[in-house]
GROMACS .gro file of C-alpha atoms in nm:
model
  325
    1UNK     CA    1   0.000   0.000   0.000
    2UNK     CA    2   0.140   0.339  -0.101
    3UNK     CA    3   0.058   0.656   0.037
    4UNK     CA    4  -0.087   0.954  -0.212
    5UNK     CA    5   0.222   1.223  -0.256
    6UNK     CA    6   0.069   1.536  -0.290
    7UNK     CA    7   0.127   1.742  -0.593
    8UNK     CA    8   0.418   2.000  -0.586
    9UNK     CA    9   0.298   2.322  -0.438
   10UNK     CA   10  -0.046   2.198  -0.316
   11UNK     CA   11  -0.125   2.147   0.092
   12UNK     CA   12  -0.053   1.783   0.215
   13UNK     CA   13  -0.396   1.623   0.269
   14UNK     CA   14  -0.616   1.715   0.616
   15UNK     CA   15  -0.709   1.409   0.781
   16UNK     CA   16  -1.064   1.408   0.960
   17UNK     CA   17  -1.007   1.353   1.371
   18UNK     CA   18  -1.336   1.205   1.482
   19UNK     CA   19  -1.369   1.285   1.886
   20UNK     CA   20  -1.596   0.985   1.959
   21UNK     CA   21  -1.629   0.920   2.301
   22UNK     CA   22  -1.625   0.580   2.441
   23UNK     CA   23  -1.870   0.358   2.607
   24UNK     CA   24  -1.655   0.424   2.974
   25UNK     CA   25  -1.679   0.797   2.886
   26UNK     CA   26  -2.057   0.790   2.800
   27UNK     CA   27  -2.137   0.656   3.138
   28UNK     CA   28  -1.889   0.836   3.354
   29UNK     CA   29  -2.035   1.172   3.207
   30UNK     CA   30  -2.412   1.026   3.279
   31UNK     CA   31  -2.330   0.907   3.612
   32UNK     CA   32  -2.134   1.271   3.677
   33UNK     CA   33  -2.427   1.479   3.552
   34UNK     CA   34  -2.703   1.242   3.735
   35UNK     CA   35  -2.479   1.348   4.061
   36UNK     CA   36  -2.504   1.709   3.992
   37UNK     CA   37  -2.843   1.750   3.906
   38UNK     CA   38  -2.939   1.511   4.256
   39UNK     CA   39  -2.769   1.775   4.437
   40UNK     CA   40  -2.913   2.053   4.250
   41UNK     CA   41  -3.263   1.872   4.299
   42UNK     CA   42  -3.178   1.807   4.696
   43UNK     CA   43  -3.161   2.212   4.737
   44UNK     CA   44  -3.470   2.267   4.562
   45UNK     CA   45  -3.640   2.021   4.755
   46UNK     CA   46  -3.515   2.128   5.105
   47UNK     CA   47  -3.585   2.519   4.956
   48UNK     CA   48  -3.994   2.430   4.888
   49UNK     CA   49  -3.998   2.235   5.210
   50UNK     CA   50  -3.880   2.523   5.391
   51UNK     CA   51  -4.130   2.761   5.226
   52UNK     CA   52  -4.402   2.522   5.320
   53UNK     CA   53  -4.386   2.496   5.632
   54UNK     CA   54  -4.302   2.867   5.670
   55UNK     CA   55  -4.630   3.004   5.559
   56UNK     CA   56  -4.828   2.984   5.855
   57UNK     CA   57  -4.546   3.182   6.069
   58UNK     CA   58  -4.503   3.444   5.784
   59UNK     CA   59  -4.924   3.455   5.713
   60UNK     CA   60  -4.879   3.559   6.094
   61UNK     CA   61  -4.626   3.787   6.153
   62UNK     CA   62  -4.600   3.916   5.750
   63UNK     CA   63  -4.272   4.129   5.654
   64UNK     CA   64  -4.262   4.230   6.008
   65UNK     CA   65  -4.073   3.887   6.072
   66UNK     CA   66  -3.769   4.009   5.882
   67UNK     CA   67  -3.779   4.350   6.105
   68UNK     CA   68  -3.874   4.245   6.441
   69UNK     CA   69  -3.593   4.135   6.686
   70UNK     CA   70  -3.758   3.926   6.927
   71UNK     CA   71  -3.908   3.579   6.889
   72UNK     CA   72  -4.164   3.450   7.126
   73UNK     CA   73  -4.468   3.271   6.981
   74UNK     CA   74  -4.635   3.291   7.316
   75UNK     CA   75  -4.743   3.657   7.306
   76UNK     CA   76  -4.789   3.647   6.923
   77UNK     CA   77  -4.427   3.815   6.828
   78UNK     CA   78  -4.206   3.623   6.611
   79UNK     CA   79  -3.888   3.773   6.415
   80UNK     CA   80  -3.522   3.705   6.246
   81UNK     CA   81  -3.376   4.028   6.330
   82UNK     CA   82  -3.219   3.951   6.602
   83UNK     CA   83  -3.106   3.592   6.534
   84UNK     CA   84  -2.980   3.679   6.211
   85UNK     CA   85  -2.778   3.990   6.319
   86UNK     CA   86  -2.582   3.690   6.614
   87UNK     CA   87  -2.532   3.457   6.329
   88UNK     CA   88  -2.349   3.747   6.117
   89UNK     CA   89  -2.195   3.869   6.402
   90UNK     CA   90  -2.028   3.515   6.570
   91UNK     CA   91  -1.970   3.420   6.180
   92UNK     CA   92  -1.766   3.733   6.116
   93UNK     CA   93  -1.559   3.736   6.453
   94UNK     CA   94  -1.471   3.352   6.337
   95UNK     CA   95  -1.372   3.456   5.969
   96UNK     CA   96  -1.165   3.760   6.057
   97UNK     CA   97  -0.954   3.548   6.321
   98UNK     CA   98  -0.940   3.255   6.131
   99UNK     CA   99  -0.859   3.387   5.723
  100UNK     CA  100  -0.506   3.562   5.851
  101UNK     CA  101  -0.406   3.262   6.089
  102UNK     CA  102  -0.516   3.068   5.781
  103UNK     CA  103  -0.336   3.243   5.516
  104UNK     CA  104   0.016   3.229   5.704
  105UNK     CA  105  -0.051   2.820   5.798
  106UNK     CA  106  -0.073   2.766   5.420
  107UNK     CA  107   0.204   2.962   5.303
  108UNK     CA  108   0.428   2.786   5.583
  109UNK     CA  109   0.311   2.459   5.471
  110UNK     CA  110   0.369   2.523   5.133
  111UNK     CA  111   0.670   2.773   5.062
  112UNK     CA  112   0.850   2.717   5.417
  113UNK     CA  113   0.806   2.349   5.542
  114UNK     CA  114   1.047   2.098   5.479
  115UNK     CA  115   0.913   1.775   5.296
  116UNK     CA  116   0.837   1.596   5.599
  117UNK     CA  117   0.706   1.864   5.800
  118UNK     CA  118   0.461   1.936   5.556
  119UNK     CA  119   0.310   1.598   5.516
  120UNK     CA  120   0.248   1.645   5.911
  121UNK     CA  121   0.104   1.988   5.944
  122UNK     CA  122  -0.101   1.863   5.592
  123UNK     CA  123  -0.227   1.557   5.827
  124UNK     CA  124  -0.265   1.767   6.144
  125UNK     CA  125  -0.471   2.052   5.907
  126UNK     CA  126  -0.686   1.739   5.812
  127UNK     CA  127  -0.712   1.617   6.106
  128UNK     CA  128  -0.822   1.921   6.298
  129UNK     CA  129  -1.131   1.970   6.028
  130UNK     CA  130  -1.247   1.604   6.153
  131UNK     CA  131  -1.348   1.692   6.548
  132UNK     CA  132  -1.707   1.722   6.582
  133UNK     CA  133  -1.858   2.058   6.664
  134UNK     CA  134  -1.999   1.906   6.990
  135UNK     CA  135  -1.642   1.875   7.098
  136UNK     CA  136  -1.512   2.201   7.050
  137UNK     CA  137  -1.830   2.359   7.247
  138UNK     CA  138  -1.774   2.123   7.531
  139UNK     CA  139  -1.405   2.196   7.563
  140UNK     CA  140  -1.458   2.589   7.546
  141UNK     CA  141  -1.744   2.594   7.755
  142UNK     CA  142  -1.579   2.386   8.060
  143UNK     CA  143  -1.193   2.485   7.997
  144UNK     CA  144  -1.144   2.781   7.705
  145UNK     CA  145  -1.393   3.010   7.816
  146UNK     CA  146  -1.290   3.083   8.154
  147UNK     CA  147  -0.954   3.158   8.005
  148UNK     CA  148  -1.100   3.414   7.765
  149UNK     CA  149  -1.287   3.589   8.012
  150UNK     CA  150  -0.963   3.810   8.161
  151UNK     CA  151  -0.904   3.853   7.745
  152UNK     CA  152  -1.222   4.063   7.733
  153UNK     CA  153  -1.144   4.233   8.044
  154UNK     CA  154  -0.867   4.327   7.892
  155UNK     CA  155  -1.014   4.455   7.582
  156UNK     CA  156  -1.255   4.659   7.724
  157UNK     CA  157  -1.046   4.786   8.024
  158UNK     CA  158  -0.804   4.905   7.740
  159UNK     CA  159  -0.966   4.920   7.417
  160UNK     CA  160  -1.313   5.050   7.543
  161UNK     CA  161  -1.295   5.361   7.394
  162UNK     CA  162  -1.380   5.180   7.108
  163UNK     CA  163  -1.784   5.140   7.049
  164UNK     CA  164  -1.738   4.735   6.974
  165UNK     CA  165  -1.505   4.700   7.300
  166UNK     CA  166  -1.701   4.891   7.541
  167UNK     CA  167  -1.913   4.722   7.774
  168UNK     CA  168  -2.184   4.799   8.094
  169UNK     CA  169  -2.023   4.861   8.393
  170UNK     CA  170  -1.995   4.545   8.578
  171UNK     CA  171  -2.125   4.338   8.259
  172UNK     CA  172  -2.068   3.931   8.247
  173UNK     CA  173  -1.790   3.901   8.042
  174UNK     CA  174  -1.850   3.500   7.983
  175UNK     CA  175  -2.083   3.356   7.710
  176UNK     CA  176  -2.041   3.626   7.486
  177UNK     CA  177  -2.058   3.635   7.107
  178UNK     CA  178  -1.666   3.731   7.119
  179UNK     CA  179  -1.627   3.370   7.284
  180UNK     CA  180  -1.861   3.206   7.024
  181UNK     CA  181  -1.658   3.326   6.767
  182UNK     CA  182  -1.328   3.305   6.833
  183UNK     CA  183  -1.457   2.902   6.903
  184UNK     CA  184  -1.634   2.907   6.617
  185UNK     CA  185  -1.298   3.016   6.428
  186UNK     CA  186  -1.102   2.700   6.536
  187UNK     CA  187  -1.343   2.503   6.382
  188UNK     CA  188  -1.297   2.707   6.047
  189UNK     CA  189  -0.948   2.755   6.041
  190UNK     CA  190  -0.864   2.369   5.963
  191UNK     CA  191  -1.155   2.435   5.637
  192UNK     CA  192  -0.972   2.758   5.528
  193UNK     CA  193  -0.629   2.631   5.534
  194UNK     CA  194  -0.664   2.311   5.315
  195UNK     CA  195  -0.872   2.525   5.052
  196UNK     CA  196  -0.580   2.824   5.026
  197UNK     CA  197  -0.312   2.569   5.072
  198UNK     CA  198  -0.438   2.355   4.783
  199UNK     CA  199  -0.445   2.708   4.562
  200UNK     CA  200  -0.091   2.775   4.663
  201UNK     CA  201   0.054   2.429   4.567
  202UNK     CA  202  -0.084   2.534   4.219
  203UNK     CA  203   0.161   2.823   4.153
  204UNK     CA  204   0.310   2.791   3.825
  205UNK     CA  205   0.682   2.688   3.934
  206UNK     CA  206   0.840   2.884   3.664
  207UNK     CA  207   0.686   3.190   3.783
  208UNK     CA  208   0.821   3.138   4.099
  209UNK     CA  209   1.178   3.057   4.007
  210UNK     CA  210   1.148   3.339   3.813
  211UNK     CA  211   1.113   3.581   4.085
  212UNK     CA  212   1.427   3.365   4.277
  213UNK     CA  213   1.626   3.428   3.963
  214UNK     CA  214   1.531   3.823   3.940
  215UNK     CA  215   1.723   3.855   4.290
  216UNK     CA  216   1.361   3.871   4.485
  217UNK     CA  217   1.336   3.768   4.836
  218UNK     CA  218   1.145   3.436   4.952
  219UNK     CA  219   0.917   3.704   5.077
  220UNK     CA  220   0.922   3.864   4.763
  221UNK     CA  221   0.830   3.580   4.559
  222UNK     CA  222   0.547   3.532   4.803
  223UNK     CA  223   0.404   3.896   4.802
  224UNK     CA  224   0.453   3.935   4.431
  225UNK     CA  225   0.380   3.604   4.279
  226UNK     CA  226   0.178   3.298   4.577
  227UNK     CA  227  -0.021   3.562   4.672
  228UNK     CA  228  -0.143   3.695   4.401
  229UNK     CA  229  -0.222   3.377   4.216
  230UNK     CA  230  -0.366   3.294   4.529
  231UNK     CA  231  -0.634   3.536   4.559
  232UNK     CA  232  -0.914   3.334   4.441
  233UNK     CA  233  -0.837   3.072   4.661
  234UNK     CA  234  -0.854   3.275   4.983
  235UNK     CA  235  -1.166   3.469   4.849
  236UNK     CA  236  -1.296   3.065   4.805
  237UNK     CA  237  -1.142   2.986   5.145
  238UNK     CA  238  -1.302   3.279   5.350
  239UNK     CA  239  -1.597   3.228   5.187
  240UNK     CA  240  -1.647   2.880   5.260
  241UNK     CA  241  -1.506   2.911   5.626
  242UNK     CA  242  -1.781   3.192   5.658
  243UNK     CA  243  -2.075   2.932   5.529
  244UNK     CA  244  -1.929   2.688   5.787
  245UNK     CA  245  -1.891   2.981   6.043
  246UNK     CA  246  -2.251   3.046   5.935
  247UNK     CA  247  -2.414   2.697   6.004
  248UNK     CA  248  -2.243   2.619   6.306
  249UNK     CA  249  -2.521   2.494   6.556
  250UNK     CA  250  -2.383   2.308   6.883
  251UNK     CA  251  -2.096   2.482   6.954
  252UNK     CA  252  -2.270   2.807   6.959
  253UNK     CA  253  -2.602   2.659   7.145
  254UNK     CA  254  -2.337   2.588   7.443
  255UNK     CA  255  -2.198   2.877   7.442
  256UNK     CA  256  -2.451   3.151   7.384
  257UNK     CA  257  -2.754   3.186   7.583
  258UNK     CA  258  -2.977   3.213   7.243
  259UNK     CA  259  -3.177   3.538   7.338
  260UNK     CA  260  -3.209   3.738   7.050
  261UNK     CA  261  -3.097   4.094   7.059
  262UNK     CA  262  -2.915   4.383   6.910
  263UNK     CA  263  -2.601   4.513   7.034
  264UNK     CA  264  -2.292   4.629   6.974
  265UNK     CA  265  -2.148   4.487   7.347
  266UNK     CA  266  -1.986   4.175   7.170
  267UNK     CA  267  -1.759   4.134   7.480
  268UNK     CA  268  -2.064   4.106   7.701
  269UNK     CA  269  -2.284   3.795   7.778
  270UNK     CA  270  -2.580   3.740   7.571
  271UNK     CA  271  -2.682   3.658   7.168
  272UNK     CA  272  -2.843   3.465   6.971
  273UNK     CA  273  -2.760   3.240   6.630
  274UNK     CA  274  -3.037   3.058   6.436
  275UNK     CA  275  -2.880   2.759   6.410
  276UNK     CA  276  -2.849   2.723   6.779
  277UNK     CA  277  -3.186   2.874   6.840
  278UNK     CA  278  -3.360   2.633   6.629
  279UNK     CA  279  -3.082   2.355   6.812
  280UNK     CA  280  -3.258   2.464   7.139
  281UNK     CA  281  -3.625   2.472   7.082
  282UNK     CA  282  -3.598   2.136   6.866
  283UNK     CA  283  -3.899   2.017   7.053
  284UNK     CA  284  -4.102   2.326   6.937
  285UNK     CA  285  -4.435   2.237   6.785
  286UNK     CA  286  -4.682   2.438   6.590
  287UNK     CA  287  -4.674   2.807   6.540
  288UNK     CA  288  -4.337   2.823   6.751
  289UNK     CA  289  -4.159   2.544   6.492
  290UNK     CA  290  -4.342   2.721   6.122
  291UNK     CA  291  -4.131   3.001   6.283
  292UNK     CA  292  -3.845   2.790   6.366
  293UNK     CA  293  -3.900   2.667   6.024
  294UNK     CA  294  -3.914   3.007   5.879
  295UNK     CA  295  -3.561   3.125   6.030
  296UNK     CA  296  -3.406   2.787   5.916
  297UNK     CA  297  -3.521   2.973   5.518
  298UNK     CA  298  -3.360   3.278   5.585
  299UNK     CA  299  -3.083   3.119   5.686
  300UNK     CA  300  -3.071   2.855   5.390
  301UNK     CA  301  -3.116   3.160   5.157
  302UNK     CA  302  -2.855   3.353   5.319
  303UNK     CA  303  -2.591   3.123   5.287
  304UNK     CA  304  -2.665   3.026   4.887
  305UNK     CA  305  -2.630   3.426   4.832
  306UNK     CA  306  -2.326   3.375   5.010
  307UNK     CA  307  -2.188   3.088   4.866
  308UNK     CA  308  -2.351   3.248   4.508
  309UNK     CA  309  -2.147   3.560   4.573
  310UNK     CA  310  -1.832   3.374   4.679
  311UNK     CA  311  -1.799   3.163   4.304
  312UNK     CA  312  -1.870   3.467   4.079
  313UNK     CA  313  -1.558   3.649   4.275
  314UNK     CA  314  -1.372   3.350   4.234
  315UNK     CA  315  -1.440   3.247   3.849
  316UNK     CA  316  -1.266   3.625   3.769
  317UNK     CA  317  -0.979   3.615   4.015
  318UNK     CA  318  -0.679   3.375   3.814
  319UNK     CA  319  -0.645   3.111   4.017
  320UNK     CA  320  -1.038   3.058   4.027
  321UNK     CA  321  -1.039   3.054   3.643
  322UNK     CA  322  -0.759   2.799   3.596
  323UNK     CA  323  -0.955   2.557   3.869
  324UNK     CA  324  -1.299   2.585   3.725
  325UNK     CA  325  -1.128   2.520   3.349
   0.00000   0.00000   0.00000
């Protein structure tokens, strides 16, 4: 068999490249997308669940339930003010301890560890995500929070002339929101850290020995090269330690005394999250749980518009782009 020659002066022949996928490939990508769409279908169904057994408590207290503070069924009075504004509060305290502590874990493990160190703190990272909740509370309650109490009376004996770090005079200093988060941020650090880490480890290495060859620093290379490739990654990191920081239920149910209120007193006892509200009144029937119910929506819709939010910064930022590619 002899192959054509082509012609002097005319293009060599195109041969067709037929992409046909096989039989492996046609179920893998079935069995993939029948995944996706059952989670995709699970949120929907949880979503029209929650809106279901919401009505009664919204037919009741109407729009005023997202502008009313306090929540007792009892005399008639039922709103997410005031559990909602805990839950932000706890879940920001635990997201602007835990991104920094985060940030500088992962850029040890990854640009300052030796080999074998790193496979350990990797492990101990993992490891640390694994507790259960119901751990953490019990430990701070009985043994961290007693410790954190001279903390805050150092904060507001020092700092008080800040509005967030001012407190009543002789005010409980135990139980606070302050606590809640900064227990709620050990529990999101070990989350945080194996998302930016995992970004980091993704640096293109030529970029990197780049900067080395230029004459830049370690820290150089870090600040002008890791980091920035980075940024999606922490943006992806914070914002899924702030959905976890978000959810958390037993921890904070131990830990706060789940009255719902406004105030800027973080140091002081008191608060409220929805999670552990709704953890609390489990046994709650009629009116009191459509209302439970109707928290546990605002709270399932808060965290999709924060989770929402969270990928479209991401898919811009570089790093973001090259992962969802």
């Amino acid at each position: 068999m002899t192959l054509a020659m082509p012609k002097s002066g005319e293009p060599p022949p195109v041969r067709p490249i037929a992409d046909a996928p096989s039989r492996a490939d046609r179920a893998f990508r079935r069995i993939t997308t029948g995944a996706g769409l059952s989670v995709l279908a699970l949120l929907i169904v949880i979503g029209f669940f929650l809106i279901f057994r919401s009505v009664p408590a919204f037919q009741v207290s109407g729009f005023g339930f997202f502008g009313t503070i306090r929540f007792d069924p009892a005399t008639g009075v039922m709103g997410v003010l005031g559990l909602l504004y805990g839950t932000v509060v706890v879940a920001v305290i635990a997201v602007v301890v835990a991104v920094p502590l985060s940030i500088l874990a992962a850029l040890f493990i990854t640009e300052y560890a030796s080999g074998r160190m790193r496979g350990l703190l990797t492990g101990l990272v993992d490891l640390l995500a694994a507790i259960p909740s119901l751990l953490y509370g019990l430990w701070a309650f009985s043994f961290l929070g007693p410790y954190l109490t001279p903390v805050a009376e150092w904060m507001t004996g020092n700092l008080g002339w800040f509005p967030l770090f001012a407190t009543e005079p002789d005010a409980v200093l135990f139980n606070s929101m302050f606590v809640a988060g900064l227990v709620v941020s050990l529990m999101v650090i070990p989350i945080t850290t194996s998302v930016i880490r995992e970004v980091f480890v993704q640096t293109p290495l030529g970029e990197k020995e780049a900067a080395l060859a230029l004459g830049s620093t370690r820290w150089g290379m870090v600040k002008t090269v890791v980091l920035p490739f980075g940024r999606g990654g922490i943006i992806g990191g914070a914002m899924l330690g702030l959905g976890r920081a978000l959810g958390e239920t037993i921890a904070v149910s131990l830990l706060l005394p789940q009255v719902p209120e406004i105030t800027t007193h973080f140091l002081e006892f008191g608060g409220a999250t929805i999670s552990g509200f709704i953890a609390n009144n489990a046994g709650a029937t009629g009116i009191f749980l459509n209302g439970l119910m109707a928290a546990g929506l605002v709270l399932f819709v808060f965290t999709l518009a924060t989770n929402f939010t969270a990928s479209m910064i991401i898919s811009r930022s570089r790093s973001g782009a090259g992962v969802d590619a």
